[in-house]
Short mmCIF file of C-alpha atoms in Angstrom, two decimals:
data_model
loop_
_atom_site.label_atom_id
_atom_site.label_comp_id
_atom_site.label_asym_id
_atom_site.label_seq_id
_atom_site.Cartn_x
_atom_site.Cartn_y
_atom_site.Cartn_z
CA UNK R 1 5.03 36.19 0.75
CA UNK R 2 3.62 32.79 1.31
CA UNK R 3 -0.07 32.62 -0.70
CA UNK R 4 -1.88 30.63 2.12
CA UNK R 5 -5.59 28.96 0.93
CA UNK R 6 -7.12 25.75 2.09
CA UNK R 7 -7.23 22.24 0.61
CA UNK R 8 -9.07 19.14 1.50
CA UNK R 9 -6.69 15.92 1.72
CA UNK R 10 -5.21 13.10 2.73
CA UNK R 11 -3.06 13.61 5.73
CA UNK R 12 -0.40 9.85 7.34
CA UNK R 13 1.74 11.08 9.63
CA UNK R 14 4.89 8.95 11.04
CA UNK R 15 6.34 8.21 13.72
CA UNK R 16 9.08 6.32 15.62
CA UNK R 17 7.80 4.20 18.50
CA UNK R 18 10.14 4.06 22.11
CA UNK R 19 12.76 6.26 19.62
CA UNK R 20 13.87 8.13 22.61
CA UNK R 21 14.83 4.51 23.99
CA UNK R 22 17.12 3.63 20.92
CA UNK R 23 18.86 6.26 21.25
CA UNK R 24 20.04 5.79 24.23
CA UNK R 25 20.96 2.78 23.49
CA UNK R 26 23.19 3.42 19.66
CA UNK R 27 22.87 7.15 19.25
CA UNK R 28 24.56 6.52 15.51
CA UNK R 29 23.58 2.83 14.92
CA UNK R 30 19.35 4.47 15.46
CA UNK R 31 20.46 7.12 12.78
CA UNK R 32 21.64 4.81 10.23
CA UNK R 33 18.57 3.05 10.81
CA UNK R 34 15.91 6.02 10.97
CA UNK R 35 17.13 7.53 7.53
CA UNK R 36 17.36 3.47 5.97
CA UNK R 37 13.64 3.62 6.56
CA UNK R 38 13.13 6.77 5.75
CA UNK R 39 13.95 6.20 2.16
CA UNK R 40 11.99 3.33 1.99
CA UNK R 41 9.34 5.08 3.51
CA UNK R 42 9.63 8.54 1.16
CA UNK R 43 9.87 5.64 -1.48
CA UNK R 44 6.82 3.97 -0.74
CA UNK R 45 4.89 7.61 -0.22
CA UNK R 46 5.92 8.82 -3.70
CA UNK R 47 4.66 5.45 -5.99
CA UNK R 48 1.24 6.30 -4.41
CA UNK R 49 1.07 9.88 -5.36
CA UNK R 50 2.15 11.21 -2.26
CA UNK R 51 4.73 13.92 -1.17
CA UNK R 52 6.69 13.99 1.43
CA UNK R 53 6.17 17.39 3.51
CA UNK R 54 8.31 17.30 6.31
CA UNK R 55 10.30 15.54 8.45
CA UNK R 56 11.66 16.88 12.44
CA UNK R 57 13.02 13.67 14.75
CA UNK R 58 11.89 10.77 14.74
CA UNK R 59 8.41 11.85 12.78
CA UNK R 60 7.54 12.80 9.19
CA UNK R 61 4.44 14.33 7.92
CA UNK R 62 2.96 13.42 3.71
CA UNK R 63 0.22 14.28 1.97
CA UNK R 64 -2.12 12.18 -0.68
CA UNK R 65 -4.27 13.10 -2.96
CA UNK R 66 -5.79 10.07 -2.63
CA UNK R 67 -6.91 8.33 -0.08
CA UNK R 68 -6.75 4.72 -1.21
CA UNK R 69 -3.16 5.42 -1.78
CA UNK R 70 -1.98 6.82 0.93
CA UNK R 71 -3.46 3.43 3.02
CA UNK R 72 -2.18 0.94 1.18
CA UNK R 73 1.58 3.63 1.03
CA UNK R 74 1.11 3.25 4.75
CA UNK R 75 0.46 -0.90 4.75
CA UNK R 76 3.00 -0.74 1.98
CA UNK R 77 5.29 1.02 4.33
CA UNK R 78 4.81 -1.50 7.66
CA UNK R 79 5.18 -4.78 4.96
CA UNK R 80 8.50 -3.34 3.94
CA UNK R 81 9.70 -1.99 7.85
CA UNK R 82 8.66 -5.27 8.99
CA UNK R 83 10.11 -7.73 7.33
CA UNK R 84 13.61 -4.89 7.68
CA UNK R 85 13.02 -5.54 11.54
CA UNK R 86 13.27 -9.04 10.96
CA UNK R 87 17.39 -8.96 10.94
CA UNK R 88 17.39 -6.84 14.13
CA UNK R 89 17.86 -8.23 17.56
CA UNK R 90 14.34 -7.35 19.35
CA UNK R 91 15.17 -4.38 21.09
CA UNK R 92 16.79 -2.99 18.59
CA UNK R 93 13.65 -3.46 16.07
CA UNK R 94 12.66 0.66 14.82
CA UNK R 95 8.08 0.19 14.21
CA UNK R 96 6.84 2.94 13.54
CA UNK R 97 3.12 3.98 13.68
CA UNK R 98 1.69 5.34 11.31
CA UNK R 99 -2.02 8.18 11.47
CA UNK R 100 -4.23 8.33 8.66
CA UNK R 101 -6.17 11.17 8.42
CA UNK R 102 -8.54 13.45 5.13
CA UNK R 103 -9.59 16.25 6.15
CA UNK R 104 -9.45 19.89 5.38
CA UNK R 105 -5.88 22.30 6.22
CA UNK R 106 -4.38 25.61 5.80
CA UNK R 107 -1.22 25.94 2.81
CA UNK R 108 1.31 27.81 2.93
CA UNK R 109 4.39 27.48 1.09
CA UNK R 110 4.84 23.60 1.72
CA UNK R 111 3.81 23.25 4.73
CA UNK R 112 0.23 22.18 6.09
CA UNK R 113 -1.38 23.39 9.77
CA UNK R 114 -5.22 22.68 10.86
CA UNK R 115 -7.00 20.21 12.59
CA UNK R 116 -6.99 18.07 9.90
CA UNK R 117 -3.06 17.40 11.07
CA UNK R 118 -3.65 17.55 14.74
CA UNK R 119 -6.28 15.08 14.68
CA UNK R 120 -3.61 12.74 11.79
CA UNK R 121 -1.20 13.74 14.17
CA UNK R 122 -3.15 12.25 17.69
CA UNK R 123 -3.46 8.97 15.31
CA UNK R 124 -0.85 8.19 15.03
CA UNK R 125 0.35 8.48 18.32
CA UNK R 126 -2.79 6.19 19.19
CA UNK R 127 -1.58 3.49 17.18
CA UNK R 128 -0.04 0.34 18.04
CA UNK R 129 4.27 -0.06 17.51
CA UNK R 130 4.11 -1.10 13.78
CA UNK R 131 0.83 0.02 13.78
CA UNK R 132 -2.00 2.48 11.12
CA UNK R 133 -4.55 4.17 12.64
CA UNK R 134 -7.07 6.17 10.54
CA UNK R 135 -10.20 8.18 10.99
CA UNK R 136 -13.80 6.90 10.02
CA UNK R 137 -13.03 9.71 7.64
CA UNK R 138 -10.27 7.38 6.41
CA UNK R 139 -12.58 4.98 6.37
CA UNK R 140 -16.11 5.82 4.67
CA UNK R 141 -13.28 5.52 1.70
CA UNK R 142 -11.45 2.38 1.82
CA UNK R 143 -13.23 -0.15 3.59
CA UNK R 144 -14.66 -2.01 -0.22
CA UNK R 145 -11.56 -1.14 -1.93
CA UNK R 146 -8.26 -1.60 0.30
CA UNK R 147 -7.84 -5.34 0.26
CA UNK R 148 -7.25 -4.90 4.62
CA UNK R 149 -9.25 -5.60 7.64
CA UNK R 150 -10.49 -2.92 10.26
CA UNK R 151 -10.87 -2.75 13.88
CA UNK R 152 -13.09 0.28 14.94
CA UNK R 153 -11.58 1.73 18.23
CA UNK R 154 -14.26 4.18 19.22
CA UNK R 155 -14.16 7.57 19.76
CA UNK R 156 -10.39 9.35 19.47
CA UNK R 157 -10.52 12.46 21.54
CA UNK R 158 -8.52 15.64 20.13
CA UNK R 159 -7.68 18.87 21.65
CA UNK R 160 -9.65 21.55 19.91
CA UNK R 161 -12.11 19.37 18.30
CA UNK R 162 -15.30 19.05 19.93
CA UNK R 163 -16.53 15.55 19.40
CA UNK R 164 -14.37 12.34 19.51
CA UNK R 165 -12.71 11.17 16.42
CA UNK R 166 -13.74 8.34 15.04
CA UNK R 167 -10.92 5.97 14.47
CA UNK R 168 -9.87 1.85 13.53
CA UNK R 169 -7.04 -0.14 13.81
CA UNK R 170 -5.86 -1.14 10.27
CA UNK R 171 -5.22 -5.27 10.20
CA UNK R 172 -3.13 -6.99 8.39
CA UNK R 173 -3.03 -11.16 7.69
CA UNK R 174 -4.57 -12.47 11.43
CA UNK R 175 -4.14 -10.43 14.12
CA UNK R 176 -3.93 -14.41 16.63
CA UNK R 177 -0.84 -15.18 14.75
CA UNK R 178 0.81 -12.40 16.79
CA UNK R 179 1.37 -11.03 20.03
CA UNK R 180 3.12 -7.73 19.74
CA UNK R 181 6.21 -7.45 21.72
CA UNK R 182 5.86 -6.32 26.01
CA UNK R 183 8.17 -3.79 25.34
CA UNK R 184 6.20 -2.38 22.97
CA UNK R 185 3.32 -1.98 24.90
CA UNK R 186 2.08 0.35 27.62
CA UNK R 187 0.11 -0.60 30.53
CA UNK R 188 -2.52 2.25 29.35
CA UNK R 189 -2.10 2.86 25.34
CA UNK R 190 -4.64 1.32 23.33
CA UNK R 191 -3.43 -2.22 21.80
CA UNK R 192 -4.54 -2.01 17.81
CA UNK R 193 -3.85 -5.53 16.06
CA UNK R 194 -0.92 -5.67 14.78
CA UNK R 195 -0.24 -5.32 11.43
CA UNK R 196 1.92 -8.50 10.12
CA UNK R 197 3.72 -8.93 6.72
CA UNK R 198 2.34 -12.24 5.85
CA UNK R 199 2.79 -13.66 3.38
CA UNK R 200 -0.23 -15.23 2.54
CA UNK R 201 -2.61 -12.35 3.81
CA UNK R 202 -0.84 -10.53 1.07
CA UNK R 203 -1.87 -13.22 -1.77
CA UNK R 204 -4.71 -14.17 -0.68
CA UNK R 205 -7.64 -12.40 -3.34
CA UNK R 206 -10.35 -10.30 -1.07
CA UNK R 207 -13.87 -12.43 -0.96
CA UNK R 208 -14.58 -9.88 -4.32
CA UNK R 209 -11.45 -10.68 -5.86
CA UNK R 210 -12.43 -14.48 -5.75
CA UNK R 211 -16.51 -13.74 -6.77
CA UNK R 212 -14.64 -12.44 -10.41
CA UNK R 213 -12.11 -15.41 -9.83
CA UNK R 214 -14.66 -17.85 -10.38
CA UNK R 215 -17.07 -16.14 -13.10
CA UNK R 216 -13.98 -15.50 -15.17
CA UNK R 217 -12.50 -19.52 -14.84
CA UNK R 218 -16.04 -20.14 -15.00
CA UNK R 219 -16.24 -18.51 -19.07
CA UNK R 220 -13.26 -19.17 -19.50
CA UNK R 221 -13.81 -23.15 -19.22
CA UNK R 222 -17.55 -22.66 -20.80
CA UNK R 223 -15.82 -20.98 -24.59
CA UNK R 224 -13.03 -23.75 -24.16
CA UNK R 225 -15.64 -26.50 -23.78
CA UNK R 226 -17.80 -24.94 -26.11
CA UNK R 227 -15.11 -24.38 -28.83
CA UNK R 228 -14.37 -28.69 -28.48
CA UNK R 229 -18.21 -29.29 -29.44
CA UNK R 230 -17.93 -27.47 -32.05
CA UNK R 231 -14.49 -28.34 -33.57
CA UNK R 232 -14.10 -27.60 -36.66
CA UNK R 233 -10.50 -27.58 -36.28
CA UNK R 234 -9.01 -24.06 -34.90
CA UNK R 235 -8.40 -23.47 -31.48
CA UNK R 236 -10.27 -20.32 -31.34
CA UNK R 237 -11.03 -20.12 -27.76
CA UNK R 238 -7.42 -19.22 -26.29
CA UNK R 239 -8.39 -15.81 -27.56
CA UNK R 240 -10.90 -14.40 -25.69
CA UNK R 241 -9.38 -17.31 -22.68
CA UNK R 242 -6.01 -15.22 -22.35
CA UNK R 243 -8.35 -11.87 -22.87
CA UNK R 244 -9.75 -12.99 -19.51
CA UNK R 245 -6.63 -14.32 -17.72
CA UNK R 246 -5.22 -10.57 -18.35
CA UNK R 247 -8.29 -9.31 -17.19
CA UNK R 248 -7.33 -11.79 -13.48
CA UNK R 249 -4.39 -10.55 -13.82
CA UNK R 250 -5.47 -6.72 -13.05
CA UNK R 251 -8.04 -7.94 -10.71
CA UNK R 252 -5.22 -8.83 -8.08
CA UNK R 253 -3.25 -6.71 -8.85
CA UNK R 254 -5.04 -4.06 -7.97
CA UNK R 255 -5.58 -5.07 -4.97
CA UNK R 256 -1.96 -6.63 -4.50
CA UNK R 257 0.18 -4.80 -2.02
CA UNK R 258 4.10 -7.76 -2.04
CA UNK R 259 5.36 -5.61 -5.12
CA UNK R 260 4.25 -2.30 -7.30
CA UNK R 261 1.54 -2.57 -9.03
CA UNK R 262 2.60 0.36 -11.28
CA UNK R 263 5.27 -1.91 -13.16
CA UNK R 264 3.38 -5.09 -12.25
CA UNK R 265 0.85 -3.72 -15.12
CA UNK R 266 3.96 -3.27 -17.22
CA UNK R 267 4.72 -6.83 -17.04
CA UNK R 268 1.03 -8.02 -17.76
CA UNK R 269 0.66 -6.31 -20.83
CA UNK R 270 3.77 -8.08 -21.91
CA UNK R 271 3.06 -11.29 -20.92
CA UNK R 272 -0.26 -10.77 -21.89
CA UNK R 273 1.61 -9.77 -26.15
CA UNK R 274 4.11 -12.93 -25.13
CA UNK R 275 0.62 -14.64 -25.62
CA UNK R 276 -0.94 -13.23 -29.03
CA UNK R 277 2.08 -13.26 -30.27
CA UNK R 278 2.47 -17.35 -29.75
CA UNK R 279 -1.40 -17.66 -30.37
CA UNK R 280 -0.75 -16.15 -33.52
CA UNK R 281 3.06 -17.77 -34.62
CA UNK R 282 4.24 -17.01 -37.63
CA UNK R 283 7.64 -17.85 -37.66
CA UNK R 284 8.77 -14.12 -35.96
CA UNK R 285 8.44 -13.14 -32.51
CA UNK R 286 7.68 -9.49 -33.05
CA UNK R 287 6.61 -9.35 -29.19
CA UNK R 288 10.06 -8.56 -28.85
CA UNK R 289 10.03 -5.30 -29.39
CA UNK R 290 7.52 -4.13 -27.59
CA UNK R 291 8.12 -6.20 -24.95
CA UNK R 292 11.81 -4.74 -25.16
CA UNK R 293 10.01 -0.72 -24.91
CA UNK R 294 7.91 -2.45 -22.29
CA UNK R 295 10.73 -3.70 -20.34
CA UNK R 296 12.90 0.07 -20.71
CA UNK R 297 9.76 1.96 -18.68
CA UNK R 298 9.98 -1.20 -16.07
CA UNK R 299 13.47 -0.34 -15.45
CA UNK R 300 13.36 3.85 -15.74
CA UNK R 301 10.06 3.20 -13.27
CA UNK R 302 12.60 0.63 -10.90
CA UNK R 303 15.06 2.74 -10.85
CA UNK R 304 12.99 6.03 -10.27
CA UNK R 305 11.36 4.44 -6.91
CA UNK R 306 14.87 3.38 -5.72
#
């Protein structure tokens, strides 16, 4: 008998908008596209510390120990699938809807049950094609930790839950730049702003990030100025400026969604070591060995997430 217990976890539910129509138009092509999308989604879920629990039909359910990483996985998924769909005809795009909830669930073997799962499924069903909807329990945890916008959708009624569940649409980029396709927007479906794979939005730092970069830039400029004004033949400011540059790069990496954050962190570390080697140059490129080791780790991580 499987042991039954309870736990607090983040539930991630996803399914395909208009899946029946896609299957009716092209069964084999739709199944091949679904498999490819699921593989990408599973890879991204795993890279953010999540676990795919089950798949059925066009649906998928996963859980995450971290609320922030669950939302980041959803954003990364929608951005990657947006690139995949951009190469497909408009009537053959495979657009996923994602719902995320933080709640108490019943664990039995590898499966999870309970109102926490039901709420995540209801949030997913209310999302726009290519969109993400989260509960207020998720919003409270991620609103200042993920570089995306949020739109309050109001209370969402869920079966067996007495009170409505406040919900939010996750927004990436400027929603004014894109309108959801008419054929995917039913007349009664709530339409949260779409999630878009906009490179500009992905690389633009959040306001807190911009302030940090400004502070680090001012400190670097002051250090260089002090070094030059008190010049004694040694440019000592290069080391603290390099450290500030690494801090800025790590801060950028914390919020960016273009690349895998763990791999990018290793790349930043490798560049920092190369900088130290160059600033202390004695005719030997000793940094090649630790950089080679970092490259090996990066290669292993990349192959595993593929």
